[in-house]
PDB file of C-alpha atoms in Angstrom:
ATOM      1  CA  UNK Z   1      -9.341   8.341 -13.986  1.00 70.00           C
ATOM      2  CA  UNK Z   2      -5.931  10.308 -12.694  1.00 73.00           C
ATOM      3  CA  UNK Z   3      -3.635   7.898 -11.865  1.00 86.00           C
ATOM      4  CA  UNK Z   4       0.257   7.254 -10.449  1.00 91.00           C
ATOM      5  CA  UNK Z   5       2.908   6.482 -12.958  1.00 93.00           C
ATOM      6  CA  UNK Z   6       6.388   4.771 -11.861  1.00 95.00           C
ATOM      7  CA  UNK Z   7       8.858   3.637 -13.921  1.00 95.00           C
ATOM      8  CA  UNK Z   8      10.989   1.668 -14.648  1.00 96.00           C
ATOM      9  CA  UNK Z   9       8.515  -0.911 -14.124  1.00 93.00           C
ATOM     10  CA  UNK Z  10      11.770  -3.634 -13.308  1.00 95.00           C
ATOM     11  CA  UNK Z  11      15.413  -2.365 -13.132  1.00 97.00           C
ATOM     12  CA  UNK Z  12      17.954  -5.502 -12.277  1.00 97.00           C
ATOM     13  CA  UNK Z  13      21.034  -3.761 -10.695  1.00 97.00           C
ATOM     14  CA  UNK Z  14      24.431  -4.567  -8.920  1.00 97.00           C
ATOM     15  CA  UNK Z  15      25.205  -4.566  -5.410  1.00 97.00           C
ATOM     16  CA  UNK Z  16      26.674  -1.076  -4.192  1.00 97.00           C
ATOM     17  CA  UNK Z  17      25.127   0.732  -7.541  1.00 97.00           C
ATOM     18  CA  UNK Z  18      22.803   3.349  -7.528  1.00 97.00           C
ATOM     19  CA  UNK Z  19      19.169   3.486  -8.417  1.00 98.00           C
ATOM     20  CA  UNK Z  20      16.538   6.216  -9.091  1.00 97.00           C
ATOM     21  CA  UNK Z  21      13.380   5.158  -9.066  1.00 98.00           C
ATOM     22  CA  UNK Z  22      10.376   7.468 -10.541  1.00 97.00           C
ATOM     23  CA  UNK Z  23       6.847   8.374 -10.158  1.00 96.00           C
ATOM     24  CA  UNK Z  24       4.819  10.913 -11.535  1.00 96.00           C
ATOM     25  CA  UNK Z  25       1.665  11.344  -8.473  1.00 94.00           C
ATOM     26  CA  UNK Z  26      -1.645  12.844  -9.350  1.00 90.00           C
ATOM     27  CA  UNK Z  27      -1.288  16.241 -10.053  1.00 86.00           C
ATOM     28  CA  UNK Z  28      -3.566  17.798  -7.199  1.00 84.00           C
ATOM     29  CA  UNK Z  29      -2.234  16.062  -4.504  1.00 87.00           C
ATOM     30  CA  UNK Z  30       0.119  17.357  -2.057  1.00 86.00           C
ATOM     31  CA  UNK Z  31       1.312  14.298   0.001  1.00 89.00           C
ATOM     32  CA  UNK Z  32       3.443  11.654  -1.684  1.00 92.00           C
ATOM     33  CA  UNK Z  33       4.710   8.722  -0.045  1.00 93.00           C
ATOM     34  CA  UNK Z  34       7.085   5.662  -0.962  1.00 96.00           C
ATOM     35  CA  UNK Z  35       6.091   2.019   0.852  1.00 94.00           C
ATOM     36  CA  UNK Z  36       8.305  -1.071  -0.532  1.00 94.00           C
ATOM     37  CA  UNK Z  37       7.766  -5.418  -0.372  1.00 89.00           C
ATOM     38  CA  UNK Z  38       9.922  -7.364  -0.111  1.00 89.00           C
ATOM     39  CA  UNK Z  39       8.411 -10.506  -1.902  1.00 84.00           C
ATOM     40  CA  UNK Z  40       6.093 -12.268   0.467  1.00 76.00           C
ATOM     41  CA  UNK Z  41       6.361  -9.793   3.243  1.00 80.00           C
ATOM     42  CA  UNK Z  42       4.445  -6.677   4.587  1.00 78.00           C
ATOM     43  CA  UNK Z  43       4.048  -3.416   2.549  1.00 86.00           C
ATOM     44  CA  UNK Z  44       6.479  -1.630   4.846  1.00 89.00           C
ATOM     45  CA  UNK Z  45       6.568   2.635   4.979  1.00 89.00           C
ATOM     46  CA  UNK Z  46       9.511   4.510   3.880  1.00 94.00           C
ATOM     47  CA  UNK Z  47       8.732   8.029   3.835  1.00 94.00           C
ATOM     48  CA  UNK Z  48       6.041  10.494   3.306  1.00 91.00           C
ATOM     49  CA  UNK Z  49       6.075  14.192   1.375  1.00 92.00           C
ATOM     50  CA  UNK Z  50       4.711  17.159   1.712  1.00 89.00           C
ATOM     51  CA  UNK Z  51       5.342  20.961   1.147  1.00 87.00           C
ATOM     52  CA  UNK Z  52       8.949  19.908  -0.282  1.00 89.00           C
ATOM     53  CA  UNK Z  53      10.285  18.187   2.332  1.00 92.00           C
ATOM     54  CA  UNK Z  54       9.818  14.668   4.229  1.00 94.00           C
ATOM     55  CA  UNK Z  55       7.224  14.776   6.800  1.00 89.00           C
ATOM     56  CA  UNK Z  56       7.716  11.190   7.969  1.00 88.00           C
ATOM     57  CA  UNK Z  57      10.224   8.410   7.214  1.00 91.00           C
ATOM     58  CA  UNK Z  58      10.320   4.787   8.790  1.00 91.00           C
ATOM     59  CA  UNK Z  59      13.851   3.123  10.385  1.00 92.00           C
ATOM     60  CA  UNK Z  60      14.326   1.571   6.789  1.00 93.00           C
ATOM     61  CA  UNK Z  61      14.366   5.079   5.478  1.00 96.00           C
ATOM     62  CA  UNK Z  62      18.209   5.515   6.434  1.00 94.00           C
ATOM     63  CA  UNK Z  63      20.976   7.582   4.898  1.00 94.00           C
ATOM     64  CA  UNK Z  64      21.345   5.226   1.505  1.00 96.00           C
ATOM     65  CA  UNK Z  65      18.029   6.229   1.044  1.00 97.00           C
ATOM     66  CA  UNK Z  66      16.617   9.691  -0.457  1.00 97.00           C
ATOM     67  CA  UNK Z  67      13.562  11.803  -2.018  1.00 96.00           C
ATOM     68  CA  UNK Z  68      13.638  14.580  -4.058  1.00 94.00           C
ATOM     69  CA  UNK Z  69      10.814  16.246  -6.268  1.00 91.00           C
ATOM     70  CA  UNK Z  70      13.001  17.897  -8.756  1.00 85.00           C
ATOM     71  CA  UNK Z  71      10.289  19.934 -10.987  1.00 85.00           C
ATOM     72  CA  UNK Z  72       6.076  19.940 -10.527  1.00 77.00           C
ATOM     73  CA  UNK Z  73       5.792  16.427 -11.128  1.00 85.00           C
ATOM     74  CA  UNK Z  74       8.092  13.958 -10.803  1.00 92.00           C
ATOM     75  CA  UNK Z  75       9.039  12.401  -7.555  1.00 95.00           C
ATOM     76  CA  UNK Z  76      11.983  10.312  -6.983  1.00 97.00           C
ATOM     77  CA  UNK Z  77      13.790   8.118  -4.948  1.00 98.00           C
ATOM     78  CA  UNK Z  78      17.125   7.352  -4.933  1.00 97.00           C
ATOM     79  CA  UNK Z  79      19.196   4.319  -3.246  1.00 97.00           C
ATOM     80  CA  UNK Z  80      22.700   5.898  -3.208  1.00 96.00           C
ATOM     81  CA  UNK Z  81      24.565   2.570  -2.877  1.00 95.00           C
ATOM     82  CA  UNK Z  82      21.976  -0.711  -3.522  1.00 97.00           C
ATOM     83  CA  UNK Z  83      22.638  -3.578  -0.916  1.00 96.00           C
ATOM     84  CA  UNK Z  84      20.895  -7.496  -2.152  1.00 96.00           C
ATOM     85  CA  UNK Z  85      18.505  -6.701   0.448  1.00 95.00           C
ATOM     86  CA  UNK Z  86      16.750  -3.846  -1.129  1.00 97.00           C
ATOM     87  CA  UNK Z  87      15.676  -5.855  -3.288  1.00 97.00           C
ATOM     88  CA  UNK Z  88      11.779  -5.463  -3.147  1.00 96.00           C
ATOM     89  CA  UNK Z  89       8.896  -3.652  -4.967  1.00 93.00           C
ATOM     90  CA  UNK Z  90       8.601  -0.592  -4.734  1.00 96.00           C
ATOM     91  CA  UNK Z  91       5.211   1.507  -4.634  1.00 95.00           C
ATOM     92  CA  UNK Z  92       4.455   5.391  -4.762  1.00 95.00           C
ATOM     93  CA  UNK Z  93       1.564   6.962  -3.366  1.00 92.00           C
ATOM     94  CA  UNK Z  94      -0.218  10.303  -3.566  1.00 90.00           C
ATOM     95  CA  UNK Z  95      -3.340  11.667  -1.392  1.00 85.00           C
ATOM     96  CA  UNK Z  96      -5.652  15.083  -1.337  1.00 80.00           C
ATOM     97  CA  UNK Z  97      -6.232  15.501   1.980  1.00 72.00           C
ATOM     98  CA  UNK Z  98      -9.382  17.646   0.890  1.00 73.00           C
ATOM     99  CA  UNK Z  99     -10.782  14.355  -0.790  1.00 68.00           C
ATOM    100  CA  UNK Z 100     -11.830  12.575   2.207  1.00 61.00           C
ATOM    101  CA  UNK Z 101     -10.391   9.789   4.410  1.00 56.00           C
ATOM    102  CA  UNK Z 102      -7.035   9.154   4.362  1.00 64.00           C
ATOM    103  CA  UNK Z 103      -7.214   7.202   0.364  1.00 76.00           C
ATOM    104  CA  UNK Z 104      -3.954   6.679  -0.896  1.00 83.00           C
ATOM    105  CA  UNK Z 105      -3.633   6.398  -4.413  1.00 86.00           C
ATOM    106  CA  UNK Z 106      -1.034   3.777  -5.529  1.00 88.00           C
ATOM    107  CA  UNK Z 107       1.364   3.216  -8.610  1.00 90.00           C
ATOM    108  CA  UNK Z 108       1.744  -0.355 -10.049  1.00 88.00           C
ATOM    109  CA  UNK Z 109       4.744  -0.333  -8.707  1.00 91.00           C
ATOM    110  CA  UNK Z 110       8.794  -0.552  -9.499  1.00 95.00           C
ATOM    111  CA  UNK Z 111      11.058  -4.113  -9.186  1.00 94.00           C
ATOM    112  CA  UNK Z 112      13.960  -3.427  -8.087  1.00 97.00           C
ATOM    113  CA  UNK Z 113      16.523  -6.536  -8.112  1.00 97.00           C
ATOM    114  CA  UNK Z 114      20.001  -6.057  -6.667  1.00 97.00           C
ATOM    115  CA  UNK Z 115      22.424  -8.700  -7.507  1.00 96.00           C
TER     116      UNK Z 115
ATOM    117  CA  UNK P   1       2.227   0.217  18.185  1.00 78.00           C
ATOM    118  CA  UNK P   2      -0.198   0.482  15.060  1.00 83.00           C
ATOM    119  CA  UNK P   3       0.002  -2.759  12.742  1.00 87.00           C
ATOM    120  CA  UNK P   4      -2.282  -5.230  10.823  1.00 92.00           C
ATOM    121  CA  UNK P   5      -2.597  -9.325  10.930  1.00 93.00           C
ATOM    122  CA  UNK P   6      -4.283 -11.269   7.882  1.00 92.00           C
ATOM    123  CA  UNK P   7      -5.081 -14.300   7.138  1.00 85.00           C
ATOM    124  CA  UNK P   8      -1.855 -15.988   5.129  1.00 83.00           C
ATOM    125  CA  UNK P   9      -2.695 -17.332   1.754  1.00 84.00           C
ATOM    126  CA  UNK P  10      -2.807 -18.427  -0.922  1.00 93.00           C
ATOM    127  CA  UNK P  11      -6.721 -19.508  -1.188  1.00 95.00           C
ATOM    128  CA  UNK P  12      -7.868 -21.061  -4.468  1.00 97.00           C
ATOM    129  CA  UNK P  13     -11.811 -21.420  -4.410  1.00 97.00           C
ATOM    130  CA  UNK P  14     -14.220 -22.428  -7.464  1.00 97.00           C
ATOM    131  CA  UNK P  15     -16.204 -20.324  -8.744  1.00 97.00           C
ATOM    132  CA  UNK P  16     -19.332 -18.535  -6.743  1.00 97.00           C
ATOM    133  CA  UNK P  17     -17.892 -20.003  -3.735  1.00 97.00           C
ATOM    134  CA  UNK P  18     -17.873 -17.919  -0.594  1.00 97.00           C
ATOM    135  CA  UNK P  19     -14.651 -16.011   0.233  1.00 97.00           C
ATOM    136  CA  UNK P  20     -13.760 -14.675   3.483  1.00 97.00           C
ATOM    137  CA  UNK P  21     -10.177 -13.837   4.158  1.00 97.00           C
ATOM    138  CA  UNK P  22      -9.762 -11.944   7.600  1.00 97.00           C
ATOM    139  CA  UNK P  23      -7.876  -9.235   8.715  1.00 97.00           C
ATOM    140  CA  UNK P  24      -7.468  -8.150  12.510  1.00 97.00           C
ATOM    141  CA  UNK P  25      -5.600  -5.151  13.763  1.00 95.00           C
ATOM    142  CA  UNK P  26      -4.024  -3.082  16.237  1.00 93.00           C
ATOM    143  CA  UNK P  27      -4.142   0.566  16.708  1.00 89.00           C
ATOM    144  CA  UNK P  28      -3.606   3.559  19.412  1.00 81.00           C
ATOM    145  CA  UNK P  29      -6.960   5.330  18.199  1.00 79.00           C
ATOM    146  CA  UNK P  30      -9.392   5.101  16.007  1.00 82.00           C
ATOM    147  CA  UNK P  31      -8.298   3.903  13.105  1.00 89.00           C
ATOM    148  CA  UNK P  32      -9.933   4.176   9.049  1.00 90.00           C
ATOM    149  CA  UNK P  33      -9.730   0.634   7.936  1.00 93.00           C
ATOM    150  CA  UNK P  34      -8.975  -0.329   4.128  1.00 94.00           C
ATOM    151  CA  UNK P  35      -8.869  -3.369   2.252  1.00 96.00           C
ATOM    152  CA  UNK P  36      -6.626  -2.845  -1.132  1.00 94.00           C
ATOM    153  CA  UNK P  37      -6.463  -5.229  -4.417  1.00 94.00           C
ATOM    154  CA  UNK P  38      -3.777  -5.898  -6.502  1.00 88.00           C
ATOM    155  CA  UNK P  39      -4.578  -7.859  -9.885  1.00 88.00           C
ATOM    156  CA  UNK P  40      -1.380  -8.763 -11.295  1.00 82.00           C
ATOM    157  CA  UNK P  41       1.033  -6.589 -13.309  1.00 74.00           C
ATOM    158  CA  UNK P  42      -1.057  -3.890 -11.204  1.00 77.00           C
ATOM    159  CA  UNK P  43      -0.520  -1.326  -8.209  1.00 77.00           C
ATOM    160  CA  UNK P  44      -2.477  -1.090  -5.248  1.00 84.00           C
ATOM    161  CA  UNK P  45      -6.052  -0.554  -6.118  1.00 87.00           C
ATOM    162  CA  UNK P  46      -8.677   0.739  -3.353  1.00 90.00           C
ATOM    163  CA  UNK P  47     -11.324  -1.635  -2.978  1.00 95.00           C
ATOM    164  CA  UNK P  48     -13.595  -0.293  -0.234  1.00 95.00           C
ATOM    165  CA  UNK P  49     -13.052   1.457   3.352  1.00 92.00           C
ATOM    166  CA  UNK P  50     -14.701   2.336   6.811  1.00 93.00           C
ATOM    167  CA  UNK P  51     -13.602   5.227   8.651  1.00 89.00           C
ATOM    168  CA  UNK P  52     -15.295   4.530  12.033  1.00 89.00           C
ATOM    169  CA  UNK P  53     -16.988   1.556  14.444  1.00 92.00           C
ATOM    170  CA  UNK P  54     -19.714  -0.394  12.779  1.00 94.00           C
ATOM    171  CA  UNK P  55     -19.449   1.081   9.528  1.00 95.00           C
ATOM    172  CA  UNK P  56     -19.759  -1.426   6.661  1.00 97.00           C
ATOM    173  CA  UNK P  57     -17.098  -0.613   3.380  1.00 96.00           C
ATOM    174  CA  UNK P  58     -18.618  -2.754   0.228  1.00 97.00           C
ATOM    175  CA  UNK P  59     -17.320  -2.516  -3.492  1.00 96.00           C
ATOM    176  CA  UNK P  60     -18.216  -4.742  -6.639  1.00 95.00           C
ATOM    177  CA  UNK P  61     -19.925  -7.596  -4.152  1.00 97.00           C
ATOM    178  CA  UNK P  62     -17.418  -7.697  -1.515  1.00 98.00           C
ATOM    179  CA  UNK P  63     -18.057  -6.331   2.270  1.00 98.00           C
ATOM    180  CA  UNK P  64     -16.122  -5.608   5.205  1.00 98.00           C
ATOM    181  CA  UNK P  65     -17.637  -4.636   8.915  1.00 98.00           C
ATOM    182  CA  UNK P  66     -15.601  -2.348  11.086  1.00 97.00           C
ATOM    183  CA  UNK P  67     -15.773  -4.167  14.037  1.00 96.00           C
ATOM    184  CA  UNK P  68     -14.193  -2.546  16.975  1.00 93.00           C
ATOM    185  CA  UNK P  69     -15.483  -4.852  19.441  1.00 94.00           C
ATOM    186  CA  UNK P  70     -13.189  -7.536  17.644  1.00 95.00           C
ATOM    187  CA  UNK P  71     -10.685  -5.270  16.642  1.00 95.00           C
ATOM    188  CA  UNK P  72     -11.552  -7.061  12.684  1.00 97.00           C
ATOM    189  CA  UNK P  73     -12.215  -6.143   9.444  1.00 97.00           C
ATOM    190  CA  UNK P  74     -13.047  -9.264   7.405  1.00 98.00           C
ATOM    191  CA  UNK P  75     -13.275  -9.386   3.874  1.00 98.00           C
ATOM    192  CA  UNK P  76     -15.913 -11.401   2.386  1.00 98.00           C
ATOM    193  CA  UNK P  77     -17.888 -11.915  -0.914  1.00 98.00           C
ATOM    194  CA  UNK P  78     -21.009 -14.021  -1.778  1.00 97.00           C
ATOM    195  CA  UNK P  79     -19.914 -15.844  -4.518  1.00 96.00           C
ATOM    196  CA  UNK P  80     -16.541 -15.079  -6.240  1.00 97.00           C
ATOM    197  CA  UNK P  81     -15.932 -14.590  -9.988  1.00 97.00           C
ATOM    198  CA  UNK P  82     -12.459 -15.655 -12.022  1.00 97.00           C
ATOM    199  CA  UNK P  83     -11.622 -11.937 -12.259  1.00 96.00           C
ATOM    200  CA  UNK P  84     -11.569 -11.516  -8.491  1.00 97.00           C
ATOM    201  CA  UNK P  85      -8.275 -13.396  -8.799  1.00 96.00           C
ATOM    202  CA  UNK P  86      -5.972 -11.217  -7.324  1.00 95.00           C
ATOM    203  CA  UNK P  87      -3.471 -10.052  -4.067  1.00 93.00           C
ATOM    204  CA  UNK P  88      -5.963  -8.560  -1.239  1.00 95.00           C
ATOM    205  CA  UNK P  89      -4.370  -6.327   1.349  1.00 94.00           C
ATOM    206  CA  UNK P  90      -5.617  -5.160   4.502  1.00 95.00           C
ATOM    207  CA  UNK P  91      -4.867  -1.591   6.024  1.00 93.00           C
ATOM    208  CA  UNK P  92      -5.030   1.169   8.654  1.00 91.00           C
ATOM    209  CA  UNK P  93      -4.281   4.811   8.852  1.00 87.00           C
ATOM    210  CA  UNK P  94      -4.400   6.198  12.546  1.00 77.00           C
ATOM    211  CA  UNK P  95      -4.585   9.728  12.351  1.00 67.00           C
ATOM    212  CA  UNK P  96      -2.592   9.897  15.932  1.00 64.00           C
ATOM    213  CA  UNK P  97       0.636   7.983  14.059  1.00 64.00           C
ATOM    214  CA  UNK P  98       0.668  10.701  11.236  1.00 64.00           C
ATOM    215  CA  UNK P  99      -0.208   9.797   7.502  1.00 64.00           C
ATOM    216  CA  UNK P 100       1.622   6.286   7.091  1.00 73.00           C
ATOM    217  CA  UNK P 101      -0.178   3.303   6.347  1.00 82.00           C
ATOM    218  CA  UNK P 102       0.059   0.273   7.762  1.00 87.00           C
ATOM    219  CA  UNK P 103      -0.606  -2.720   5.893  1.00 89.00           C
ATOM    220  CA  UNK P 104      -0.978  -6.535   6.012  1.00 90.00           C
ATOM    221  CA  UNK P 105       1.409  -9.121   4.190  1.00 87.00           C
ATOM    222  CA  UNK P 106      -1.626  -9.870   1.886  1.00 91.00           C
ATOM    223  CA  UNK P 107      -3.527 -12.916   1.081  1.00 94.00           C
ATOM    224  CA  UNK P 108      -3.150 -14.221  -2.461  1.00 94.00           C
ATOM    225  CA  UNK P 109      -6.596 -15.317  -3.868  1.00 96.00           C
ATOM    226  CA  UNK P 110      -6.883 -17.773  -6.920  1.00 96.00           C
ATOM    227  CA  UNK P 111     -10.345 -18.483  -8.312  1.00 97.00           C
ATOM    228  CA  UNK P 112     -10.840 -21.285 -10.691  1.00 97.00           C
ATOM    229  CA  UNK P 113     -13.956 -21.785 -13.103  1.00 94.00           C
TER     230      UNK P 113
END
């Protein structure tokens, strides 16, 4: 069964470094998303994809914060300088509209730890 | 605006016992319910949806009632198995808030033999 990749599956940084977090989606889908938890909270949005450019992002989603899919598959995100309190999971997400009801299709996810 | 309540955990249960763990929400239209699983070292897993009023979602024993009436969609199984042991999340997408998901804090269960 197609399935999301991210990696790296834990990355332990410093404060004010910066991080690129990757995902390969499925490769028919054409909206991609990034959602983050901090432990014991909600899954919070970030930001959706589509046609090469963000089609939604959340108030977390500010300008330390960025997406990019550089080539056909891979789709990143990048936290320019990392504060403590990014410190969260982080999940990627693809969907085919065409393959009914709004089913997002989640990655097992990236730790990030900023210390 | 849109957002999703469930019940906090964690909820350790014996084996076969009945699980329900229940999710209530809050949306501007009419929403597609979800209720996702996450076994550990895993990502968010599907485990069954209902896209409108009434509908029932059900997946490997467990069920879940779109109720709109109640604005719930509880998540229950019969009689629970070791293997269920996992993170259960509940979630909406409202078509009228664009694609994002909205999701509950999840409710960790535990099932011991």
């Amino acid at each position: 069964e197609p399935e999301v990749t991210q990696t790296p599956s834990h990355q332990v940084t410093q404060m004010g470094q910066e991080v690129i977090l990757r995902c390969v989606p499925i490769s028919n889908h054409l909206y991609f998303y990034w959602y983050r938890q901090i432990l014991g909270q909600k899954v919070e949005f970030l930001v959706s994809f589509y046609n090469n450019e963000i089609s939604e992002k959340s108030e977390i989603f500010d300008d330390q914060f960025s997406v990019e899919r550089p080539d056909g598959s891979n789709f990143t995100l990048k936290i320019r300088s990392t504060k403590l309190e990014d410190s969260a999971m982080y999940f990627c997400a693809s969907w085919d509209p065409f393959a009914g009801a709004n089913v997002l299709t989640f990655g097992a996810g990236s730790r990030l730890t900023v210390l | 605006g849109d957002s999703v309540t469930q019940m906090e955990g964690p909820v350790t249960l014996s084996e076969e016992a009945f699980l329900t763990i229940n999710c209530t929400y809050t949306a501007t239209g009419y929403p597609s319910l979800f209720w996702y699983v996450q076994y550990p070292g895993e990502g968010l897993q599907l485990l069954l949806k209902a896209t409108k009023a009434d509908d029932k979602g059900s997946n490997k024993g467990f069920e879940a009632t779109y109720r709109k009436e109640t604005t719930s969609f509880h998540l229950e199984k019969g009689s629970v198995q070791v293997s269920d042991s996992a993170v259960y999340f509940c979630a909406l997408s409202d078509p009228h808030t664009g694609n994002q998901f909205y999701f509950g804090t999840g409710t960790s269960l535990t099932v011991i033999p």
